[in-house]
Coordinates of C-alpha atoms and ligand atoms in Angstrom, one line a residue:
Chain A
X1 CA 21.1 -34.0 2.1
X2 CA 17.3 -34.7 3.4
X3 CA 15.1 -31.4 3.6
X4 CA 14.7 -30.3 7.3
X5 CA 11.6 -28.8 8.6
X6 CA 10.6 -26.7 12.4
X7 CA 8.1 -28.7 13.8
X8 CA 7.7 -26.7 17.1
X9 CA 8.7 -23.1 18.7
X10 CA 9.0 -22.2 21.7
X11 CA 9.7 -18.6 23.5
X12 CA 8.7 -16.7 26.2
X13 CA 8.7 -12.7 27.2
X14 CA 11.8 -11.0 26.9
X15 CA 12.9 -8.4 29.1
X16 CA 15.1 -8.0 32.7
X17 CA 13.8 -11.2 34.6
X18 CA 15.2 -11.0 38.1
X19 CA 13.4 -14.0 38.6
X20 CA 14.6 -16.1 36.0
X21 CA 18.3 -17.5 35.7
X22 CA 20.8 -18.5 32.7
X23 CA 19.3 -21.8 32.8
X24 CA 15.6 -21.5 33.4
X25 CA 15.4 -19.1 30.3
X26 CA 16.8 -21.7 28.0
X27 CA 15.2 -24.7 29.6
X28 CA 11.4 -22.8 29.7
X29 CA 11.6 -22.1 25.9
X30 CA 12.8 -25.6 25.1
X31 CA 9.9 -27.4 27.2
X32 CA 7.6 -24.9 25.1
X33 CA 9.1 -26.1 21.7
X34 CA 8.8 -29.6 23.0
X35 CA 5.3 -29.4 23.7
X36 CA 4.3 -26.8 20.5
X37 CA 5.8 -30.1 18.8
X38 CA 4.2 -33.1 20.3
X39 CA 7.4 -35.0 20.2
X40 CA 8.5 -37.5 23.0
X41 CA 12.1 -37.1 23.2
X42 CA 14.9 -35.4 21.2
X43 CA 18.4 -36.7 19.8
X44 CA 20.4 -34.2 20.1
X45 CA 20.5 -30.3 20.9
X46 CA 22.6 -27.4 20.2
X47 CA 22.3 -24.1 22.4
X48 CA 23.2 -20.5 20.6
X49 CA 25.1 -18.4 23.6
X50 CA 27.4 -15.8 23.1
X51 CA 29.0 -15.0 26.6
X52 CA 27.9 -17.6 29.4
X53 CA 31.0 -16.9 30.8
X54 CA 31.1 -12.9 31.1
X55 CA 27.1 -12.8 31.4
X56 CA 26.7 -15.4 33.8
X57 CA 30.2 -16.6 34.9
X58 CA 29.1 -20.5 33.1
X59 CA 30.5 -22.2 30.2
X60 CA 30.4 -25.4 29.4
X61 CA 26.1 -24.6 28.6
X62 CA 25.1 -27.6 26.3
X63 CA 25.6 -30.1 29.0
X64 CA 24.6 -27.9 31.7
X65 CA 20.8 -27.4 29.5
X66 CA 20.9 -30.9 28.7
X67 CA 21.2 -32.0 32.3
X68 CA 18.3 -29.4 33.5
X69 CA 16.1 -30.5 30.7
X70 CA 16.4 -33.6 31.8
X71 CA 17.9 -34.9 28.2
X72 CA 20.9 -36.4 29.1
X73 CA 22.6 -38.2 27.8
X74 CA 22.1 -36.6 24.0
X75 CA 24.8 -34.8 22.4
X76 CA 24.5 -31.3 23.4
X77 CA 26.6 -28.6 21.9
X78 CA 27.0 -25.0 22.6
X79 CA 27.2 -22.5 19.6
X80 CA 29.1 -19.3 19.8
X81 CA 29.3 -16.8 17.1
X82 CA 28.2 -13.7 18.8
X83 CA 25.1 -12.6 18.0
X84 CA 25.0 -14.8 15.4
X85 CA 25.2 -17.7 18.1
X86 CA 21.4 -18.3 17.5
X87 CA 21.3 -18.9 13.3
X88 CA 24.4 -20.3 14.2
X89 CA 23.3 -23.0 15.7
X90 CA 20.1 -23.5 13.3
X91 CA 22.3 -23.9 11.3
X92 CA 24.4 -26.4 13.3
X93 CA 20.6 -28.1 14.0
X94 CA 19.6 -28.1 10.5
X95 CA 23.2 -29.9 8.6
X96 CA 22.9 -32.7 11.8
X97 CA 19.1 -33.7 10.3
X98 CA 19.7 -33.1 7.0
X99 CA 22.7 -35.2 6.9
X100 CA 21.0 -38.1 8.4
X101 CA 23.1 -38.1 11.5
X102 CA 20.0 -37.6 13.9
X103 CA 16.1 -37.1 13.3
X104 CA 14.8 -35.1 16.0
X105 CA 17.0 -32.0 17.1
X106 CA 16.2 -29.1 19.6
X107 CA 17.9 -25.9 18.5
X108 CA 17.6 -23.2 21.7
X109 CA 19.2 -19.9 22.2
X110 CA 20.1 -18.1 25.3
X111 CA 21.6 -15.2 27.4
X112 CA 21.1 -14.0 30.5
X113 CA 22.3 -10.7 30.4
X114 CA 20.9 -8.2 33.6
X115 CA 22.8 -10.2 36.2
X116 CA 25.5 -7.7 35.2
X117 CA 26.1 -4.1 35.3
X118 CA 25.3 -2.2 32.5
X119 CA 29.4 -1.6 32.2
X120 CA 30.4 -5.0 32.3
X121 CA 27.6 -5.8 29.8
X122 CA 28.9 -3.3 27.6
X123 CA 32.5 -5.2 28.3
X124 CA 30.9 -8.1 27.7
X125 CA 29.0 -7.2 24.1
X126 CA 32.7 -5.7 23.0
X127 CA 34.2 -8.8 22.8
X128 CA 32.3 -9.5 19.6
X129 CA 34.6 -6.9 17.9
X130 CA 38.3 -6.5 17.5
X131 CA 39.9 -6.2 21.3
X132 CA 43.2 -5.7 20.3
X133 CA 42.5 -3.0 17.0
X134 CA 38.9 -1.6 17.8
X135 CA 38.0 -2.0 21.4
X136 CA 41.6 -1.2 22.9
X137 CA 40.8 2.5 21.4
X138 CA 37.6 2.9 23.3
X139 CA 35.4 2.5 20.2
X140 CA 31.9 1.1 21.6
X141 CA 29.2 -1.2 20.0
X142 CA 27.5 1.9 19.3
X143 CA 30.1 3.7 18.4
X144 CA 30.7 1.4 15.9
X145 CA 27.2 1.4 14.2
X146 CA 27.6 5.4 14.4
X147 CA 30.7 5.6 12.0
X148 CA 28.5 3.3 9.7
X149 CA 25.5 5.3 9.5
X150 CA 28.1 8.3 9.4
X151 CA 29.5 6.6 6.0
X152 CA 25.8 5.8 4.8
X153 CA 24.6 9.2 5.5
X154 CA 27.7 10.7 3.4
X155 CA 27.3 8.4 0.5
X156 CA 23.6 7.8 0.1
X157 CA 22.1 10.9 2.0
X158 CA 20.1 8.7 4.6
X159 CA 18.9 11.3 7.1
X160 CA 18.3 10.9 10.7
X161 CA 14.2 10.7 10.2
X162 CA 15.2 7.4 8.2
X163 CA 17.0 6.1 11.2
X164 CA 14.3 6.7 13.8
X165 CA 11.7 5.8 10.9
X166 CA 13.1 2.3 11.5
X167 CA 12.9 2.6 16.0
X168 CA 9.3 3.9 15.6
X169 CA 8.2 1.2 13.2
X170 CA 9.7 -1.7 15.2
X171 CA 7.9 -0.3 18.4
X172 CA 4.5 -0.3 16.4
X173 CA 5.7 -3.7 15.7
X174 CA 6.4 -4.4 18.3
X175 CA 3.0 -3.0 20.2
X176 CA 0.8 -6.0 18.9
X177 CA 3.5 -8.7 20.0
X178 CA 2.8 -10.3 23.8
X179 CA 6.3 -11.3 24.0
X180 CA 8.1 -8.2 23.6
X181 CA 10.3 -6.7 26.0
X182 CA 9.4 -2.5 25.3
X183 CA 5.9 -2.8 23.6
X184 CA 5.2 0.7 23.7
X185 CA 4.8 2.8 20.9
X186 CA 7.3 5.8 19.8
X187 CA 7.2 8.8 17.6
X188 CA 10.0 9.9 15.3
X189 CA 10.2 12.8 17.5
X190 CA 10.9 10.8 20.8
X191 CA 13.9 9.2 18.8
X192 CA 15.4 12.7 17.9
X193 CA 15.1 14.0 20.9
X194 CA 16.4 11.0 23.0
X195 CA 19.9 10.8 24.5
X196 CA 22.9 10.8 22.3
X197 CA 24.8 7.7 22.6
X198 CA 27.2 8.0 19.6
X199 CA 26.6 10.6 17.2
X200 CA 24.1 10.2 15.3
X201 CA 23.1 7.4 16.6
X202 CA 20.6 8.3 19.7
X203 CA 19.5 6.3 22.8
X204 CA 16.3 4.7 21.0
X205 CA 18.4 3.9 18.1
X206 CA 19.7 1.0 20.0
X207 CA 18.1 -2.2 20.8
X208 CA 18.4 -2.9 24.8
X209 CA 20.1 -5.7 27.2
X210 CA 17.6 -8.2 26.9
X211 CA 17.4 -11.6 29.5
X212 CA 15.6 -14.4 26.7
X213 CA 15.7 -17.4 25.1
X214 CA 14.1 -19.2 22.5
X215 CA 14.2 -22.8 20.6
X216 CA 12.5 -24.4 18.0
X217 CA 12.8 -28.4 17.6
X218 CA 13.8 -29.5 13.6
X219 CA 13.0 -32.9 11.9
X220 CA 13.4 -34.3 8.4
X221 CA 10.4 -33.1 6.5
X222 CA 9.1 -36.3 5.2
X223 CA 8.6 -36.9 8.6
X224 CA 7.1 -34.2 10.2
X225 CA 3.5 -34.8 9.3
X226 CA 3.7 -38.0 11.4
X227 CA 5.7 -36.3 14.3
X228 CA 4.1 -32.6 14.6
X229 CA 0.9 -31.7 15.9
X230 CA 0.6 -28.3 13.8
X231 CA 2.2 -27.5 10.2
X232 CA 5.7 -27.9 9.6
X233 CA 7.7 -24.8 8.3
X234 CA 10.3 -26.1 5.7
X235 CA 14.2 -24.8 5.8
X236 CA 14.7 -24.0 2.2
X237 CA 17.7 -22.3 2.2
X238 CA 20.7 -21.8 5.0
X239 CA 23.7 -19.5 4.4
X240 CA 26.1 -18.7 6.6
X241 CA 29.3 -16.0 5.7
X242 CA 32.2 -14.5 7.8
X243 CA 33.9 -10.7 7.1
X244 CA 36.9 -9.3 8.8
X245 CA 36.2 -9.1 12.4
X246 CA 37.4 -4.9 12.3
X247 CA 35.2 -3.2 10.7
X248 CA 38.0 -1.1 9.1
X249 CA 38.9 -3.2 7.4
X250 CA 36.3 -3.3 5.1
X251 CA 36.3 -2.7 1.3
X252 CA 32.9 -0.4 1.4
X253 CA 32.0 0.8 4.8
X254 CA 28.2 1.3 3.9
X255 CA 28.1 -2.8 2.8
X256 CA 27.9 -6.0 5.2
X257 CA 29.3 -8.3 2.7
X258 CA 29.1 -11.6 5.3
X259 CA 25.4 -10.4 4.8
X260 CA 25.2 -10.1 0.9
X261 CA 27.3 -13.4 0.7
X262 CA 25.1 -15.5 3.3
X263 CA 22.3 -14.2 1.2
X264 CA 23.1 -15.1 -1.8
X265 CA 24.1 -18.8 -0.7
X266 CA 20.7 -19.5 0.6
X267 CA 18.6 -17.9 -2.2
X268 CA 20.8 -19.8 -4.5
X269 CA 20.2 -23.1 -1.9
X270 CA 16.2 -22.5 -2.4
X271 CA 15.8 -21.2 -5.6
X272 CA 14.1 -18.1 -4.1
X273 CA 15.1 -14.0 -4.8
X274 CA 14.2 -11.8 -2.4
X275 CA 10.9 -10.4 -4.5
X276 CA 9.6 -14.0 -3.7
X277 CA 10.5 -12.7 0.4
X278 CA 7.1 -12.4 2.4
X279 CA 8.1 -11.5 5.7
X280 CA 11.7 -11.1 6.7
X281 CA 13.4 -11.0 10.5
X282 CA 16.4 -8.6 10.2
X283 CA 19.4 -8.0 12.7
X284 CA 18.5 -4.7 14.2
X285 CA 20.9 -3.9 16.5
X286 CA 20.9 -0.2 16.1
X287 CA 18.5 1.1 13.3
X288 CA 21.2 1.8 10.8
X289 CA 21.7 -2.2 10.4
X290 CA 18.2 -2.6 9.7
X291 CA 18.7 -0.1 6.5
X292 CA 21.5 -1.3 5.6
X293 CA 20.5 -5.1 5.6
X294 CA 17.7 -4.3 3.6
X295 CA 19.7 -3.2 0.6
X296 CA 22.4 -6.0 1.0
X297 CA 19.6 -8.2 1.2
X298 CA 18.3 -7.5 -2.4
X299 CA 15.3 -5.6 -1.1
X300 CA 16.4 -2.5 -1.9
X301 CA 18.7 -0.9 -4.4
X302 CA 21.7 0.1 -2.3
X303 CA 21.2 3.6 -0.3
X304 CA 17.0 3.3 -1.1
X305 CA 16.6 1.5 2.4
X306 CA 16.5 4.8 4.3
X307 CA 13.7 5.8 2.2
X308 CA 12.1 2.9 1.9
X309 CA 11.6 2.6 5.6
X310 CA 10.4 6.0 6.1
X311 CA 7.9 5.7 3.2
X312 CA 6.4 2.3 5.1
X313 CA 8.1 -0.2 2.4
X314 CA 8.8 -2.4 5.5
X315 CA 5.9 -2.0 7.4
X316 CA 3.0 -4.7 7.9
X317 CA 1.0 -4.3 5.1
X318 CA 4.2 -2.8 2.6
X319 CA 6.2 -4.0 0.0
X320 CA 8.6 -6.7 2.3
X321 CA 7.5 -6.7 6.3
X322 CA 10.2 -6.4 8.3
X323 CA 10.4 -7.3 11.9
X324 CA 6.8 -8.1 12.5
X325 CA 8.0 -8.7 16.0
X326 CA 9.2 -5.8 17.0
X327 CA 12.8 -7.0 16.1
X328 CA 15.3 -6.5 18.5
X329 CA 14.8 -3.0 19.1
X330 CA 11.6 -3.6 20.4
X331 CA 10.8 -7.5 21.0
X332 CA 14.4 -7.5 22.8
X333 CA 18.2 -8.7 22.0
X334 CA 19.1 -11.8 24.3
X335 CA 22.4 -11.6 22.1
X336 CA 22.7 -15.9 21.9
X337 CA 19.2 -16.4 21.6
X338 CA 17.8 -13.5 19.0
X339 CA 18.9 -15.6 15.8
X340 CA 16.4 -18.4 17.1
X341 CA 13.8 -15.8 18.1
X342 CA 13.5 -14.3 14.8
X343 CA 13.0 -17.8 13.7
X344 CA 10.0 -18.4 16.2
X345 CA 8.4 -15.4 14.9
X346 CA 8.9 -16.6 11.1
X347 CA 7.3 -19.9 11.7
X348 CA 4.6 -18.5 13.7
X349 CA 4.3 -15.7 10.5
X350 CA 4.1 -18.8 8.3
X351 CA 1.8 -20.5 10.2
X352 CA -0.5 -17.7 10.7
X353 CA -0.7 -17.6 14.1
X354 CA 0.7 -14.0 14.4
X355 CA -2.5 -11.8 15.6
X356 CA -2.7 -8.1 15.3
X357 CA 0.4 -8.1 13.2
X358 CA 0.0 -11.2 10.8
X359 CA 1.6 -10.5 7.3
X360 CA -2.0 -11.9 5.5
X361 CA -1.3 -15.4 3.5
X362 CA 2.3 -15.0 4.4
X363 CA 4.3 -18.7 2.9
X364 CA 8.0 -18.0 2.3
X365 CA 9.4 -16.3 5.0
X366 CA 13.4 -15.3 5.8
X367 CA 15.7 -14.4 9.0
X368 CA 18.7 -12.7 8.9
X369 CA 21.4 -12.8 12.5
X370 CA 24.5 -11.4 12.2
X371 CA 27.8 -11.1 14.8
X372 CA 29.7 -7.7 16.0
X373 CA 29.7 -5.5 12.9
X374 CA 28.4 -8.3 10.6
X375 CA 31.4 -10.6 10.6
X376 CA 29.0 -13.6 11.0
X377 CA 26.5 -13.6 9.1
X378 CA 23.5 -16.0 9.2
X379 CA 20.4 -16.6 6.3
X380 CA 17.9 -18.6 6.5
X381 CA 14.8 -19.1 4.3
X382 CA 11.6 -20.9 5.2
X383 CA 8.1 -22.3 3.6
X384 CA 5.1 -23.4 5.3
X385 CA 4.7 -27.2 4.1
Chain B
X1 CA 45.6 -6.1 30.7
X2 CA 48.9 -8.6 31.6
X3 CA 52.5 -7.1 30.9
X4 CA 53.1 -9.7 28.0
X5 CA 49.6 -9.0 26.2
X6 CA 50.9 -5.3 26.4
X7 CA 54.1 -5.9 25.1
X8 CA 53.4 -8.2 22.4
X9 CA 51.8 -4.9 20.7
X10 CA 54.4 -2.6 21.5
X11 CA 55.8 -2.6 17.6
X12 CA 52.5 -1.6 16.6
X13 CA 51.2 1.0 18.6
X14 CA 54.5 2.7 19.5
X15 CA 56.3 2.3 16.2
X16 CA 54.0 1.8 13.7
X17 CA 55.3 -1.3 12.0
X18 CA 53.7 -2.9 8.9
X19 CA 54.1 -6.4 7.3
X20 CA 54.5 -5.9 3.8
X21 CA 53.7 -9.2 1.8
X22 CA 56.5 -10.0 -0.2
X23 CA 54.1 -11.6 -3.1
X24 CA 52.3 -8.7 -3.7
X25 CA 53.4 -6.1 -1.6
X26 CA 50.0 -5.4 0.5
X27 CA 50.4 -3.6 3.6
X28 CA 49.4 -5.6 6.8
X29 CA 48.7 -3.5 9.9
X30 CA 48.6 -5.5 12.2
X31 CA 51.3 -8.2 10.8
X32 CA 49.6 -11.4 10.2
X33 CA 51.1 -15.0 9.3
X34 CA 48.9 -15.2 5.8
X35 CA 48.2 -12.7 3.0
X36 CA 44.7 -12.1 3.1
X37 CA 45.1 -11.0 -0.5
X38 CA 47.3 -13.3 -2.3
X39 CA 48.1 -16.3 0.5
X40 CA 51.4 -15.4 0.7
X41 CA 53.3 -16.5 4.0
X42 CA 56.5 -14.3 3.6
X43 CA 56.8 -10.6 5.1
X44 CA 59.3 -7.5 5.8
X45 CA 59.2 -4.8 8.4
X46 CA 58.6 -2.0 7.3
X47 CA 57.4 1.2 9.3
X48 CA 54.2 2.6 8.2
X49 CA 54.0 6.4 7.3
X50 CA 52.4 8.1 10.0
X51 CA 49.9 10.5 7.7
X52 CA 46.3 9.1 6.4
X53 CA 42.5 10.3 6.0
X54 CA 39.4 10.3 8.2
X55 CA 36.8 7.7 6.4
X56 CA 33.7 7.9 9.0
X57 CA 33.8 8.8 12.3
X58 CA 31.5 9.6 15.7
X59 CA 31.8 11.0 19.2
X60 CA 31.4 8.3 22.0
X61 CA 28.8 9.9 24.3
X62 CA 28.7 6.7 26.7
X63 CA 32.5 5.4 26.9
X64 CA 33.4 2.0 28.2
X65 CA 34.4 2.0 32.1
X66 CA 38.5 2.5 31.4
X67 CA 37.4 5.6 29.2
X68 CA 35.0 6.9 31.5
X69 CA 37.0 9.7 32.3
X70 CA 37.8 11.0 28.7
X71 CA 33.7 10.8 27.0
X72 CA 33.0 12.0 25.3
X73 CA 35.6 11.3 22.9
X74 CA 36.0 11.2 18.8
X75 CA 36.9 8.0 16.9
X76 CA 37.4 7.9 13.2
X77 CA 38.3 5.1 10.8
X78 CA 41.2 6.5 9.3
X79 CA 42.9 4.9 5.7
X80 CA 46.9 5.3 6.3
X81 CA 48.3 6.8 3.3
X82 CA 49.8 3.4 2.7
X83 CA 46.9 1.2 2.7
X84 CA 45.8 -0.3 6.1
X85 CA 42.8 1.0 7.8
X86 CA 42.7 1.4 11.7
X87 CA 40.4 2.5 13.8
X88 CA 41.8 4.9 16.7
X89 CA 40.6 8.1 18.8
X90 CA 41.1 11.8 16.8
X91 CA 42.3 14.4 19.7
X92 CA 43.1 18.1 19.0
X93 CA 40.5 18.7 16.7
X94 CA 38.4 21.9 15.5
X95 CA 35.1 22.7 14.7
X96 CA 34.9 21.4 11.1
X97 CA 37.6 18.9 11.4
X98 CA 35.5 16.1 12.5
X99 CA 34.7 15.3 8.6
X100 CA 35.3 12.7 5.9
X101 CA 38.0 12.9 4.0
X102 CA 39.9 15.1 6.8
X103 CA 43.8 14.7 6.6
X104 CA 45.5 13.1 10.3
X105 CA 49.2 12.6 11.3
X106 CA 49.1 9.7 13.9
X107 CA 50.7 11.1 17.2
X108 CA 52.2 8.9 20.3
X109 CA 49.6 9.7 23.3
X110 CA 48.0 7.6 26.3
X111 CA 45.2 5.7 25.3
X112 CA 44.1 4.8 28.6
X113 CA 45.2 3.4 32.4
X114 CA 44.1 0.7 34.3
X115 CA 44.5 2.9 37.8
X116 CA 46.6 2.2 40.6
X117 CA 48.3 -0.6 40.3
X118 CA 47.4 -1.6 36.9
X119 CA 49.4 -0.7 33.1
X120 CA 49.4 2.8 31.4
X121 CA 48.5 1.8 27.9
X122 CA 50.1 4.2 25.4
X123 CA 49.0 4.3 21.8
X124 CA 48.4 6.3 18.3
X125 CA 45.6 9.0 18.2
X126 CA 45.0 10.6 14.7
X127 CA 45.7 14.7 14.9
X128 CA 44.1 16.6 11.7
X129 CA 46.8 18.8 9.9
Ligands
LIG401 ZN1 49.9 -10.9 -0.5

């Protein structure tokens, strides 16, 4: 296999863009990747969508963005692995260069999801579970995230000022980053205190329904000095891991195993551990993910990541940054494209180009995307060349 | 939800039957074609015992549109005294009862319906005893 590096990123604000369609969000992140770049053409592109067809009533989107970027006729595949779509289809970028197969590859992410109601996005975001074992019973998203952070709670005695520790970091996060979608800054007080969506999981533990796309473009890396105007960011390690789809049915309830596994295969891929980790993208969908993540990620000893959030282990300037951006609580949760988001902001991270919230002489840098209740999985690990 | 999709799961939600894999005798519910466990292809019927206990639960606040009528409502993960795991609504709970570890008989009740014109689903809720 040749070693792969992103040569460009490209993303623009997140948030509910009347304005904008399916489409345009994909096709305006892409053109800024292009031009971030410097590269003439690409060979092939992949795009990271989870529901096109429920969102937006469209399927068939890799020919559809490859026709309004004006790129046809490359091969142009969509990726689908909920909200995993996005490292999904890094991932699907990164084997096609590294196995020689083509040079220059766009990898984009996209969803479009305000053109709905909020009930038939909630419809919509349920299909990433179990419809006929989780979903028929009138267990929610939420819901689901609830029963984990009920188990974690019960187990590890994670409080609820651990849960909203991780909301009111993200928004400080979040705060210094022009791109997010709810910059404003939050208290843990505003967290208790908000709605109750699925106990104990409150209103501003939840990340929001997010229009957005991103893309990055990828190269071999003995070529990217020659092709990129600015400093490639090399893919070191990719690992990719599926669960049971019900979360039930898992042997430990307080444990994303997709995530430990996917993990491990790309520390082992890079000959990285996590206390070589400078900056990390997590997958916070509802703040009990992010804790959780952080232990299966080797951060943490198992049922410390409560703690360690609240005592600022995970803020700019702690042990192991996490979600410099914002993450998706904050920066926003375009469900297909969030996976090549957090990517963006790790190769901007590496490259130092991050402002008010740069993680100072920041060089190996990780994302982790997951799908429903982490039965996808996605790792990747980078280094600034 | 079409008749046949309804149908297909009437073993399940109205009776309760398991796949036991004949190799090494794990209890599949739902049936499945492979042993996750051993790889084994080969089943029997047989009908799951209807007692089990609460692992983690919640209270849906904000219910999806068909169970907009019941939020909020409780949901547990509930381990079947015979192995599966299945995740279902608890009804006729008490104070206290909400909890880990929480013993449940599965009872027959509607789960929800689709209105005028459309299919009453019927299902399992988990009762504490
Ligand atoms: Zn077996």
């Amino acid at each position: 296999m040749r070693d792969v590096a992103i040569i460009g990123v490209g993303m623009k604000k997140c948030g509910e863009l009347w304005e904008k369609s399916l489409r345009d969000l994909y096709v305006e992140s892409a053109l800024d990747a292009i031009d971030d770049a410097g590269v003439d053409h690409i060979d092939s592109m992949y795009v990271g969508c989870m529901s096109g067809g429920l969102f937006a009533g469209q399927e068939h989107i890799g020919a559809l963005m490859a026709d309004y970027l004006g790129q046809t006729p490359v091969p142009a595949t969509r990726v689908e692995s909920a909200c995993a779509s996005g490292g999904a289809a890094l991932r699907a970028g990164f084997l096609e260069v590294a196995s020689g197969m083509s040079d220059i590859v766009l990898v984009g992410g996209v969803e479009k999801m305000t053109d709905v109601s909020g009930d038939e996005a909630t419809y919509a975001l349920a299909t990433a579970s179990d419809q006929e074992w989780e979903a028929f019973n009138g267990i929610t998203f939420p819901g689901l995230y609830a029963m984990m952070a009920v188990a974690h709670m019960h187990k590890y005695g994670t409080t609820s000022e651990m849960l909203a520790s991780v909301a009111v970091k993200n928004h400080a996060n979040g705060s210094k980053n022009p791109l997010a979608q709810f910059p404003m800054k939050i208290t843990v007080e505003d967290v208790l205190s908000s709605v109750m969506v699925a106990d104990p999981l409150h209103i501003l533990d939840c990340s929001p329904i997010t229009d957005g796309g991103a893309a990055l473009i990828l190269c071999p890396a003995d070529q990217a000095k020659k092709l990129a105007k600015k400093a490639g960011v090399k893919i070191l390690g990719c690992g990719m891991a599926s669960d049971t789809i019900a979360y039930h049915s898992r042997g430990d309830l307080t444990t994303l195993g997709a995530v430990v596994k996917a993990a491990g295969l790309a520390y082992k891929m890079s000959g990285k551990g996590p206390k070589e980790i400078q900056v990390c993208e997590v997958h916070d969908c509802f703040t009990i993910a992010e804790i959780i993540v952080s232990e299966d990620l080797g951060f943490f000893e198992k049922g410390k990541g409560g703690a360690a959030v609240k005592g600022g282990e995970t803020a700019i300037g702690g042990k192991i940054p996490i979600n410099t951006s914002g993450g998706l609580k904050s920066k926003g949760h375009p469900v297909g494209a969030t996976g090549v988001a957090q990517a963006v902001e790790i190769v901007k991270q590496l490259r130092g180009e991050c402002g008010d919230r740069q993680v100072k002489g920041a060089r190996v840098g990780m994302t982790q995307n997951m799908g429903g209740t982490g039965a996808s999985a996605v790792v990747h690990i980078m280094e600034v060349m | 939800m079409s008749s046949p999709r309804s149908w297909r799961h009437y073993p399940q939600r109205y009776r309760y039957e398991a796949a036991v894999c004949t190799k090494c005798g794990k209890v599949h519910f739902p049936p499945r074609l492979i042993c996750d466990a051993c790889k084994g292809r080969e089943f029997t019927t047989k009908t799951m015992a209807r007692t089990g206990k609460i692992l983690t639960h919640t209270i849906v606040r904000v219910g999806p549109s068909n169970f907009a009528d019941q939020s909020p409502f409780a949901v547990a993960v509930v381990e079947m005294d015979d192995g599966p795991r299945i995740t279902c609504q608890v009804a006729d709970w008490n104070q206290g009862q909400l909890t880990i570890g929480q013993k449940v008989r599965l009872e027959f009740r509607k789960i929800y319906d689709e209105g005028a014109s459309g299919i009453i689903n019927y299902g399992y809720k988990a009762v504490p005893i």
